[in-house]
Short mmCIF file of C-alpha atoms and ligand atoms in Angstrom, two decimals:
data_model
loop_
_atom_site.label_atom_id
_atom_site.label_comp_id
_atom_site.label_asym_id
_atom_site.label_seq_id
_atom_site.Cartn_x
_atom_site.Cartn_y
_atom_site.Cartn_z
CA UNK W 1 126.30 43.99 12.67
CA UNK W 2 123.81 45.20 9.97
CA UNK W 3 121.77 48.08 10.51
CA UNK W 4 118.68 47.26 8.57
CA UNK W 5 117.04 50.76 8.44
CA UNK W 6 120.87 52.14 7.03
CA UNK W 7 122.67 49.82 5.33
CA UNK W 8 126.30 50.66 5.83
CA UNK W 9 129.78 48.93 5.07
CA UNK W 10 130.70 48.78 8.94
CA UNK W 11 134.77 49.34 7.92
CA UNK W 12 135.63 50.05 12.17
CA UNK W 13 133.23 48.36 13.93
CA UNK W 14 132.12 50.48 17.09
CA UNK W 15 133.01 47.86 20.09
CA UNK W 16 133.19 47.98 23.68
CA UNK W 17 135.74 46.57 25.71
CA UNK W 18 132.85 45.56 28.70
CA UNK W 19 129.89 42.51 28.30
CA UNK W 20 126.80 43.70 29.55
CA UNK W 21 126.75 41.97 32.83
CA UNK W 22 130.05 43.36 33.65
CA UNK W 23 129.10 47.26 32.60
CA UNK W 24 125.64 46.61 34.49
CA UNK W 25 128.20 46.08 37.72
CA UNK W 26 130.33 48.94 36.89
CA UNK W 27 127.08 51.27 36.84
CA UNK W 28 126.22 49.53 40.37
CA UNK W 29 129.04 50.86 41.83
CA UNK W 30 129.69 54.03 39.82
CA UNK W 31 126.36 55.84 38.96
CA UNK W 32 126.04 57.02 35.27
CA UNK W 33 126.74 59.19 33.83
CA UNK W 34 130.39 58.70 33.19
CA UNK W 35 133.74 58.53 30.68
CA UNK W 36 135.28 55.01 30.73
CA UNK W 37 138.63 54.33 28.98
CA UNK W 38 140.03 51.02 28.02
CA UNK W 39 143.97 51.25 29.18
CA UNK W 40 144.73 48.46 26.43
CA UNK W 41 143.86 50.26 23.62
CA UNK W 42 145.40 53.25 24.98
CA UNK W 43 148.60 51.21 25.48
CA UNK W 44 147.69 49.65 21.59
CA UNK W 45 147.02 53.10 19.89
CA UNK W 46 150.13 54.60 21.34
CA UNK W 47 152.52 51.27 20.55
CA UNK W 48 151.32 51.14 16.67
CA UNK W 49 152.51 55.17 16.55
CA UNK W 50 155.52 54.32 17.72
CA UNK W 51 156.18 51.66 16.03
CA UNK W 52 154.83 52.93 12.82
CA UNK W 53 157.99 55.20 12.92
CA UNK W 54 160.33 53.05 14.59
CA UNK W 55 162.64 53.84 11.42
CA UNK W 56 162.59 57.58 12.26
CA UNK W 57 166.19 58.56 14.63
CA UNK W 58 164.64 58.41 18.55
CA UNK W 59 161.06 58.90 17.55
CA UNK W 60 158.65 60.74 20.39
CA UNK W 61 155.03 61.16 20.37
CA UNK W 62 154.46 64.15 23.02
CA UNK W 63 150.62 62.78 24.06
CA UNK W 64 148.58 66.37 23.49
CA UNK W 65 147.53 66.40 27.87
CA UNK W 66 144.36 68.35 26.82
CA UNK W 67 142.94 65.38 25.05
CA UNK W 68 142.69 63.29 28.02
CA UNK W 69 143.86 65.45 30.82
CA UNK W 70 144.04 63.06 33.68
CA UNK W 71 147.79 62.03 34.97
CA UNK W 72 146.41 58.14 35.27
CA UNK W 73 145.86 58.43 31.44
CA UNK W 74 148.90 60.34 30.40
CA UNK W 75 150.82 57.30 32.78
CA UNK W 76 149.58 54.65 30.90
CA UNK W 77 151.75 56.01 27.71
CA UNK W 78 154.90 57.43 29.83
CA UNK W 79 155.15 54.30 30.82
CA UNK W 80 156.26 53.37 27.61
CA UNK W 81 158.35 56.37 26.51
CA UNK W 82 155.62 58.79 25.57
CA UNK W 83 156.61 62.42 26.51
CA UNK W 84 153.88 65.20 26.37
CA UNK W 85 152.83 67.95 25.25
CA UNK W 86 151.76 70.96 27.61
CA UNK W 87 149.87 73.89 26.82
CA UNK W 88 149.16 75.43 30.48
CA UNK W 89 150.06 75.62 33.69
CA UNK W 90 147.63 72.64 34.69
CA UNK W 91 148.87 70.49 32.03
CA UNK W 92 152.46 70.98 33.10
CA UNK W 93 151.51 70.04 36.33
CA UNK W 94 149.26 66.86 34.86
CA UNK W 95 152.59 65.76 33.04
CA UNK W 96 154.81 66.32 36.45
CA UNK W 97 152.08 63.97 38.19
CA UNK W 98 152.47 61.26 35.90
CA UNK W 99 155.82 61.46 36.14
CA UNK W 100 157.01 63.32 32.82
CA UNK W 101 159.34 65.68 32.83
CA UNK W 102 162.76 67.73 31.60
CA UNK W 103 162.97 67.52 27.69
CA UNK W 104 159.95 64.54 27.51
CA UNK W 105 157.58 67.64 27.84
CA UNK W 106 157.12 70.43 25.14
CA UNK W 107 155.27 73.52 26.20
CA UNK W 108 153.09 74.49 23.22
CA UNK W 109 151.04 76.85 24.05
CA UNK W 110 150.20 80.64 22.81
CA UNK W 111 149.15 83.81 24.64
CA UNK W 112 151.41 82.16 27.41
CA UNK W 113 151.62 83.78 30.52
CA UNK W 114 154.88 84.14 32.39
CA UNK W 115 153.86 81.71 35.58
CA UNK W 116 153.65 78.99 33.01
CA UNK W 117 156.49 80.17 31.39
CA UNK W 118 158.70 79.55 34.27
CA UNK W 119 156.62 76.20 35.85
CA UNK W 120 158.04 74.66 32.51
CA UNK W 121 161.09 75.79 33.27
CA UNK W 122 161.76 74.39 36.52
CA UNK W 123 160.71 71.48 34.92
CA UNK W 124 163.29 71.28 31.79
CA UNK W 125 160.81 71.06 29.76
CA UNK W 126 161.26 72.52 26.07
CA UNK W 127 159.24 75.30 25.45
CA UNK W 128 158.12 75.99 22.04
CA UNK W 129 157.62 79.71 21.19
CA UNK W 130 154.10 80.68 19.41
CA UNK W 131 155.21 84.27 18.47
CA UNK W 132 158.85 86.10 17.57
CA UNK W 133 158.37 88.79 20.37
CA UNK W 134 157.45 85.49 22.91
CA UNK W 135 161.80 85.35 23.09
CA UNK W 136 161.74 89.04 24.55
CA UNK W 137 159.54 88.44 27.08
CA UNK W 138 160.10 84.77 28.16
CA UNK W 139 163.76 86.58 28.87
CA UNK W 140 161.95 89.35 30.84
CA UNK W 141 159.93 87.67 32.92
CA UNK W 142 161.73 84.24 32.94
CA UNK W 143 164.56 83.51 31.28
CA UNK W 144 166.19 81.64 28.37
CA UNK W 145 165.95 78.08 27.86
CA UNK W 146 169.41 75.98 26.91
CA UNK W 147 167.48 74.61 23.98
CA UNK W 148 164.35 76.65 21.95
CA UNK W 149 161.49 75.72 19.43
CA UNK W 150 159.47 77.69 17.25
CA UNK W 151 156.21 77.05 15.75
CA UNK W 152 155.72 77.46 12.27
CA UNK W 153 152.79 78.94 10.37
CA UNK W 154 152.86 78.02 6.89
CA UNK W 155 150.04 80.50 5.69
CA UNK W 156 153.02 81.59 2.89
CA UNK W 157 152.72 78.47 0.94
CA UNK W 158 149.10 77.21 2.09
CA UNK W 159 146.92 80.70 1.40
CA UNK W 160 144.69 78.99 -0.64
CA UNK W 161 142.62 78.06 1.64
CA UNK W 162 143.62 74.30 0.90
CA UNK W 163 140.49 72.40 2.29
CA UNK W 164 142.04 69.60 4.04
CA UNK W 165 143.89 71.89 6.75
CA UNK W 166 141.84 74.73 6.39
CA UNK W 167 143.34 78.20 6.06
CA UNK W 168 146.71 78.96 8.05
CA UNK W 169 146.11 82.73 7.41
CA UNK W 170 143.09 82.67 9.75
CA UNK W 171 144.95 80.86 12.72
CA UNK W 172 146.19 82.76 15.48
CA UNK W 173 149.15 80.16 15.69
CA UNK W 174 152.73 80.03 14.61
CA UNK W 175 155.53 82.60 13.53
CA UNK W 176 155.65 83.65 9.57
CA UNK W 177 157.94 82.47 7.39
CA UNK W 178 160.20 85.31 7.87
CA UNK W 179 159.85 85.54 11.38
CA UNK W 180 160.73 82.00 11.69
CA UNK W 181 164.13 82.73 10.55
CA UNK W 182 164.34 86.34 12.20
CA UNK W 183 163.65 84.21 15.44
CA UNK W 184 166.16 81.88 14.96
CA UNK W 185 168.88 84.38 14.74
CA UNK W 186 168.27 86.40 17.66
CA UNK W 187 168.29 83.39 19.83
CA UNK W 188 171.60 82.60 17.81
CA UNK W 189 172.54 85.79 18.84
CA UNK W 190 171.68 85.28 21.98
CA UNK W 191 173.90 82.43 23.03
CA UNK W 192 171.18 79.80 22.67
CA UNK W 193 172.62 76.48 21.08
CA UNK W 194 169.66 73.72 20.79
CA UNK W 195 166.79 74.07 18.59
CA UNK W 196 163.91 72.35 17.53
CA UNK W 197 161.08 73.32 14.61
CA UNK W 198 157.65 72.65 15.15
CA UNK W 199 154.09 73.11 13.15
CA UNK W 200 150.73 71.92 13.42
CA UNK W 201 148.22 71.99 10.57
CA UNK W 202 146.01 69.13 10.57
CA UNK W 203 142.88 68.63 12.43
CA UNK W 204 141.53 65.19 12.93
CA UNK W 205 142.35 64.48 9.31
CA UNK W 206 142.66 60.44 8.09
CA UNK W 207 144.37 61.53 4.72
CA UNK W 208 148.05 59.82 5.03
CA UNK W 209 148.83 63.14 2.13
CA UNK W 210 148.58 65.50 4.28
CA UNK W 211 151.08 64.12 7.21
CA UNK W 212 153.95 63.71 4.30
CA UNK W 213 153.00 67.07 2.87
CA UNK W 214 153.42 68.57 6.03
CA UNK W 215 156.65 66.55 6.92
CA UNK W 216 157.88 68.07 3.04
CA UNK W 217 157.21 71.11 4.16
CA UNK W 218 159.41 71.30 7.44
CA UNK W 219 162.04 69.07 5.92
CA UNK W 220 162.58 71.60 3.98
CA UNK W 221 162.46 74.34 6.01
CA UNK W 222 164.57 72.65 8.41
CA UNK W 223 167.62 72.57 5.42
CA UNK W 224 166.83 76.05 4.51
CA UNK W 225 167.05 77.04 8.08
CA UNK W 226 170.46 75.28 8.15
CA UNK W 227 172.03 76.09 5.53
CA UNK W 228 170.91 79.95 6.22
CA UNK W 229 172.00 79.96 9.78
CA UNK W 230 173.86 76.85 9.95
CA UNK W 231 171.37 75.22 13.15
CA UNK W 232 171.80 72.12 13.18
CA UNK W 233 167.98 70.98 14.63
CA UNK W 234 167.93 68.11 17.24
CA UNK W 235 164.00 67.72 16.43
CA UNK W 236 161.25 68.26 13.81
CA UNK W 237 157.40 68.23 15.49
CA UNK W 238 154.58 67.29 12.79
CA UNK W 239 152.19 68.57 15.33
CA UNK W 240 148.77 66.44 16.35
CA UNK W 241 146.14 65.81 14.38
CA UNK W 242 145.44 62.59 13.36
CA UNK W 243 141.87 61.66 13.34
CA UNK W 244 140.36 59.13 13.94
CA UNK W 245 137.25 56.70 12.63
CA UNK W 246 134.18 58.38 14.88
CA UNK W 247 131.26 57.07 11.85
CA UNK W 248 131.58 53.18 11.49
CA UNK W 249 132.30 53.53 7.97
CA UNK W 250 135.39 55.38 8.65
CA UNK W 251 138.40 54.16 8.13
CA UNK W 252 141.56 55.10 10.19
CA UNK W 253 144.24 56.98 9.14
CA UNK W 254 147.09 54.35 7.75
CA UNK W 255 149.52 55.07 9.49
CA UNK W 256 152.24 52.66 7.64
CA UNK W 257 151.42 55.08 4.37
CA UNK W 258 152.11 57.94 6.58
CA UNK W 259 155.51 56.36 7.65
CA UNK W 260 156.38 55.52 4.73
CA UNK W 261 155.67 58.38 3.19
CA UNK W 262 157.57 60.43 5.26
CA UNK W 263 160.34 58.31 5.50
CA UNK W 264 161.10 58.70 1.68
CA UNK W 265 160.76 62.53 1.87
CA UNK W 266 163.48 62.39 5.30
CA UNK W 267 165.69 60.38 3.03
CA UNK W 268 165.27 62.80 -0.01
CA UNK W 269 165.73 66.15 1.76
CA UNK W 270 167.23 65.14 5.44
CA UNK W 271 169.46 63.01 5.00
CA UNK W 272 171.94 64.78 2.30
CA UNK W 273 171.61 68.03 4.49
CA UNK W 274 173.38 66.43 7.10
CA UNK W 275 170.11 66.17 9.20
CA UNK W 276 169.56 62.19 9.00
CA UNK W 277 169.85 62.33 12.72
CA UNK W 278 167.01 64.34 13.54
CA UNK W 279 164.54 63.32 16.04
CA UNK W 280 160.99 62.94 14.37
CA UNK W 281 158.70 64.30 17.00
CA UNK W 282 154.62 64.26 16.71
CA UNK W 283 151.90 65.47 19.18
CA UNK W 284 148.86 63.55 19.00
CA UNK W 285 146.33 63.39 21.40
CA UNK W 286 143.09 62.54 19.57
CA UNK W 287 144.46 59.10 17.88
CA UNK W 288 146.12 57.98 21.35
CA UNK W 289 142.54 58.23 23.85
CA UNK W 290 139.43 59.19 21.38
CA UNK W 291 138.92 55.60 20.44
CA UNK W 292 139.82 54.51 23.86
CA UNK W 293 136.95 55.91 25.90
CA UNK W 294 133.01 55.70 26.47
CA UNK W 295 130.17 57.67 27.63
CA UNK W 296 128.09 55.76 29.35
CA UNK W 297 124.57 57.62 30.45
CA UNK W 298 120.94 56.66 31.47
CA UNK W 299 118.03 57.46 29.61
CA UNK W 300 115.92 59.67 32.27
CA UNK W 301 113.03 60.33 30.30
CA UNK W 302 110.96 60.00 26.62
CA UNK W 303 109.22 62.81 24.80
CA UNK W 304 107.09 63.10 21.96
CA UNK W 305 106.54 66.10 20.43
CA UNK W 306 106.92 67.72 16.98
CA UNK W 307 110.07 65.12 17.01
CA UNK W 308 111.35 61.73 19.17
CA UNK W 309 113.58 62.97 22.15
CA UNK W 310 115.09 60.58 24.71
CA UNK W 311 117.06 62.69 27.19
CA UNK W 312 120.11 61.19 29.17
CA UNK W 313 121.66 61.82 32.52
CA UNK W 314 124.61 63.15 30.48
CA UNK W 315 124.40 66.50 28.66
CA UNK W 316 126.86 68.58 26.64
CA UNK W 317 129.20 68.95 29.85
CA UNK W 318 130.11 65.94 29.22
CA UNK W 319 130.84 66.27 25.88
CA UNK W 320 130.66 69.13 23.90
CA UNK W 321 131.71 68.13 20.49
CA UNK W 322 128.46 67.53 19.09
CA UNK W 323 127.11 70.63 20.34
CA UNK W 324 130.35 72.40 19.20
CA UNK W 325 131.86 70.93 15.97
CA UNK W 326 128.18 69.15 14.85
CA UNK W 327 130.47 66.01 15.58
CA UNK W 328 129.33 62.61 14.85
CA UNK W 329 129.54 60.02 17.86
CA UNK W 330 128.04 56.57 17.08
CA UNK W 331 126.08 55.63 19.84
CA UNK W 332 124.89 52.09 21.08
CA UNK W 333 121.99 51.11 23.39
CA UNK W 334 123.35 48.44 25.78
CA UNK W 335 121.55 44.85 25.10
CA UNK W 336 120.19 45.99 22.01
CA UNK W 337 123.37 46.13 19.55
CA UNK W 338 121.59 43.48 17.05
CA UNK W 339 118.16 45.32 17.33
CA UNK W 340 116.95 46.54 14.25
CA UNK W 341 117.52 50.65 14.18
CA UNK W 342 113.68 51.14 13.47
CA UNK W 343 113.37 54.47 15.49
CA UNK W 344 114.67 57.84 15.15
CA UNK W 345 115.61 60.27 17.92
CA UNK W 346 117.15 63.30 18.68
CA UNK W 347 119.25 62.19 21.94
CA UNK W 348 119.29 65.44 24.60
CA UNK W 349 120.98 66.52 27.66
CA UNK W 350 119.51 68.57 29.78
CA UNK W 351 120.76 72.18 29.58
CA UNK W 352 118.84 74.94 28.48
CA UNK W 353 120.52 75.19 24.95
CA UNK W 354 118.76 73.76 22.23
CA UNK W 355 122.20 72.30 20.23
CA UNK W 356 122.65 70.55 23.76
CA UNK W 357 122.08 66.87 21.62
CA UNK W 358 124.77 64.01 21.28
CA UNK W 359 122.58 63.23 17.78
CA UNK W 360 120.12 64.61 16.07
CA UNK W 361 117.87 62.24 13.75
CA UNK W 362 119.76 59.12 14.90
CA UNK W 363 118.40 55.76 13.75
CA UNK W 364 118.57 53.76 16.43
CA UNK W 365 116.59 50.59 18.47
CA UNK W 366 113.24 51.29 20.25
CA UNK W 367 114.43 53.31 23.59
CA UNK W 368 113.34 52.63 27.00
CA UNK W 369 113.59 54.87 30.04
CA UNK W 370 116.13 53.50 32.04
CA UNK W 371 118.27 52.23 28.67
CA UNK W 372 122.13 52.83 29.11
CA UNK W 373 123.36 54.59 26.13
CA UNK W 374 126.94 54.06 25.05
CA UNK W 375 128.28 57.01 22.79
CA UNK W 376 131.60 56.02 21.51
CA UNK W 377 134.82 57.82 20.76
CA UNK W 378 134.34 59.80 23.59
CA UNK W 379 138.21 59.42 25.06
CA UNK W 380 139.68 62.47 23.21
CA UNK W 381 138.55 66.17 23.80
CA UNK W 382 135.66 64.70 25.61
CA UNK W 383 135.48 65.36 29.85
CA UNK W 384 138.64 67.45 29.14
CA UNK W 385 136.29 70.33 27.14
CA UNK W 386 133.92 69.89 30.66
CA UNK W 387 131.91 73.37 31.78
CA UNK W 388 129.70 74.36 34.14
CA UNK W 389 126.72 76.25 32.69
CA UNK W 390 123.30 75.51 33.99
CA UNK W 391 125.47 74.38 37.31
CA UNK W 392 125.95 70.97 35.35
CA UNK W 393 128.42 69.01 37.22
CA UNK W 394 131.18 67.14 35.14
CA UNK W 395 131.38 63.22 35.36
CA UNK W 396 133.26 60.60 36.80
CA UNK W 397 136.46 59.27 34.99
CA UNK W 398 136.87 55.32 35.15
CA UNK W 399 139.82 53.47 33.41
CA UNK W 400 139.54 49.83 33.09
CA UNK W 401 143.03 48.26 33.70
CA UNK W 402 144.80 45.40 31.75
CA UNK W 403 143.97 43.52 34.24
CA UNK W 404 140.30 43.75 33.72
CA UNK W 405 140.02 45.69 36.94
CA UNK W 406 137.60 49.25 36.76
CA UNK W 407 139.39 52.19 38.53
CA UNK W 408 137.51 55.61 39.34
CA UNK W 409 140.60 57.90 38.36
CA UNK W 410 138.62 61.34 38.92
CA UNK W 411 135.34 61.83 40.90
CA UNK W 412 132.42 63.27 39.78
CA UNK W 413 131.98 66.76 40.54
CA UNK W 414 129.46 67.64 43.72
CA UNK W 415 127.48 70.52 44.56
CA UNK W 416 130.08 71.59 47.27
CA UNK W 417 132.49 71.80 44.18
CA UNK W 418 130.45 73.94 42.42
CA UNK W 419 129.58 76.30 45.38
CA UNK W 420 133.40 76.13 46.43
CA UNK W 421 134.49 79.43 44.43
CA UNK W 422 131.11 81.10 45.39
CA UNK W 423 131.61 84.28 48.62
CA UNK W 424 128.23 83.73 50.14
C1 PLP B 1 145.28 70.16 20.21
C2 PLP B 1 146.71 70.10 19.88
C3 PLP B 1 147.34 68.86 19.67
C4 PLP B 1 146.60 67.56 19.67
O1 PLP B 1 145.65 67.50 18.66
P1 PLP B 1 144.93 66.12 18.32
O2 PLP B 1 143.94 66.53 17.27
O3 PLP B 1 144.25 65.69 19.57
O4 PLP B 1 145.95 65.18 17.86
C5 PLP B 1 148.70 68.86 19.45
N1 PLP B 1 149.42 70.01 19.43
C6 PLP B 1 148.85 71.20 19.62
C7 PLP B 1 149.69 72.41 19.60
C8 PLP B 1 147.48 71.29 19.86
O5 PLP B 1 146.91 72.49 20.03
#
């Protein structure tokens, strides 16, 4: 699959899972635009996580809800073990729905108010505290959990402004170093018994360093902790993050370098702190759906200007990333994958925001109005970052089952859902 204009090294070719006869009767029934996900892959991304650290003492991978937050989705991985990972009320309730809950779910969330708080309560899950002064008033307005987790901010030993994670010292997120222990004593002092450790650092980052320098880094926290306090953890979270391949010549992150990797350092500083039973936890959402799922959109109408626009039925309510992060999405034009990519467009929604484009510049076959456009990697942080502005309605969700079988699991939004909240 050349691209003769660009000639690239295609390392992840950009597939979808439908032939064009059998998308052409999806659109029949469904009308573009709107996210499809491939359950199989989902199932497949998932399974090589989890196997990728089958060494590591009970493994979990919470799936990260706001990624894909649909409770058909987050099934498709409880199914086979997956816990989750909440960070609001609705996502508790997402996880509840697809049947995940007690000590499966973590709550990591910040800012938290006390209603979710206590939903995640009632549901055993384990919350994981964003701030020291979060034990005070999850004990006012709630109360304490049997078993606690902090998250960790490791601005103290990454103020550098390292440039693969970014700068910790900026992020609202995570307790100090010294707070971390501070924390950990007062619930100590408290009664509490069961304790977990938790960070996240990474962003959509395919470097296998930066997973084992992370893992280093609460490894040995986690023995410092211990042999401080003398907790005993029953889990260490790596957080989300893994990225994922979105330009074709990505490549994605190796995950058996990652395992590895952190297997050696568990070994080194786990094990001979008496902690070689320590349940390895991660919260990925990203490398679980964003390969998984499609946005599939009509091309309403051609301009020519100062530039080449084609606009879509889809705009940047469907997915913001583009708009928002200046995030690539490779994007195919259904029955012309071998055409030569001899034009270049700027591909548009329709709001009134100029940065409303899903590419700017993009090689890509002649267009036609009426062309279904296929943008790619759209499973992860796509519908889920949704809004309303202009009165833009938010897509349908479909998920194409094992079975080959196409399943609407969420309706497109209507006008009557728009003008539901409105007092007229
Ligand atoms: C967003 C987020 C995740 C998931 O991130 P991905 O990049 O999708 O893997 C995990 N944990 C927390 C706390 C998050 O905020």
């Amino acid at each position: 699959m050349m691209n003769e204009t660009h000639a690239e090294i295609f390392r992840t070719p950009k597939t979808f899972p439908l032939n064009a006869t059998e998308l052409r009767d999806v659109i029949k029934k469904f009308p573009t635009p709107f996210h499809i996900y491939d359950e199989k892959k989902i199932r497949d991304n998932f399974r090589r996580l989890r196997e990728a650290f089958a060494w590591a003492p009970s493994f979990r991978e919470h799936f990260a809800i706001k990624a894909t937050p649909n409770p058909a989705i987050v099934a498709i991985m409880a199914r086979d073990g997956a816990g989750t990972d909440c960070s609001s009320i609705a996502e508790l309730f997402i996880s509840e729905r697809a049947g995940v809950t007690g000590e499966r779910i973590i709550l990591t969330s910040n800012d938290t108010p006390a209603d979710e708080f206590r939903k995640a309560l009632d549901l055993g899950a384990i919350i994981n505290l964003d701030d020291i002064a979060h034990i005070d008033y999850l004990e006012r307005n709630a109360r304490l959990p049997e078993i606690i987790s902090f998250r960790y901010n490791p601005a103290d030993i990454m103020n550098d402004g390292n440039d693969i994670i970014g700068r910790p010292a900026e992020a609202k997120y995570g307790l100090t170093r010294e707070q971390i222990f501070a924390a950990y004593k007062i619930c100590l002092d408290k009664g509490i018994k069961r304790f977990g450790l938790h960070t996240m650092i990474a962003s959509n980052e395919r470097k296998a360093s930066t997973f084992i320098y992370t893992a280093r880094i609460m490894f040995e926290l986690a023995a410092k902790i211990k042999s401080q306090l003398g907790i005993k953890f029953e889990f260490v979270n790596l957080g989300g993050g893994l990225g994922i391949p979105y330009r074709p010549d990505e490549l994605p992150v190796d995950l058996k370098m990652v395992s590895d990797g952190v297997k050696e350092l568990f070994h080194e500083i786990m094990v001979p702190n008496d902690l070689g039973d320590v349940r390895l936890a991660m919260e990925s959402g990203r490398a679980m759906t964003g390969s998984a799922g499609w946005l599939v959109s009509t091309v309403l109408h051609k301009k020519n200007t100062y530039k080449n626009y084609v606009g879509l039925d889809a705009c940047m309510a469907d997915l913001m990333r583009p708009a928002l992060y200046d995030a690539y999405h490779h994007i195919t034009v259904l029955g012309k994958e071998n055409a030569p990519c001899d034009a270049i467009y700027d591909v548009t929604g329709s709001l009134c925001e100029n940065n409303d484009k899903f590419a700017i510049d993009r090689h890509l076959p002649q267009i036609d109005v009426g062309d279904v456009l296929i943008i790619h990697d759209t499973g992860a942080h796509g519908h889920a970052m949704g809004f309303n502005y202009n009165g833009k309605l938010r897509s349908a969700e479909l998920l194409i089952r094992e079975n080959g079988n196409v399943e609407m699991i969420r309706r497109a939004e209507t006008l009557d859902d728009y003008f539901a909240t409105l007092k007229i």
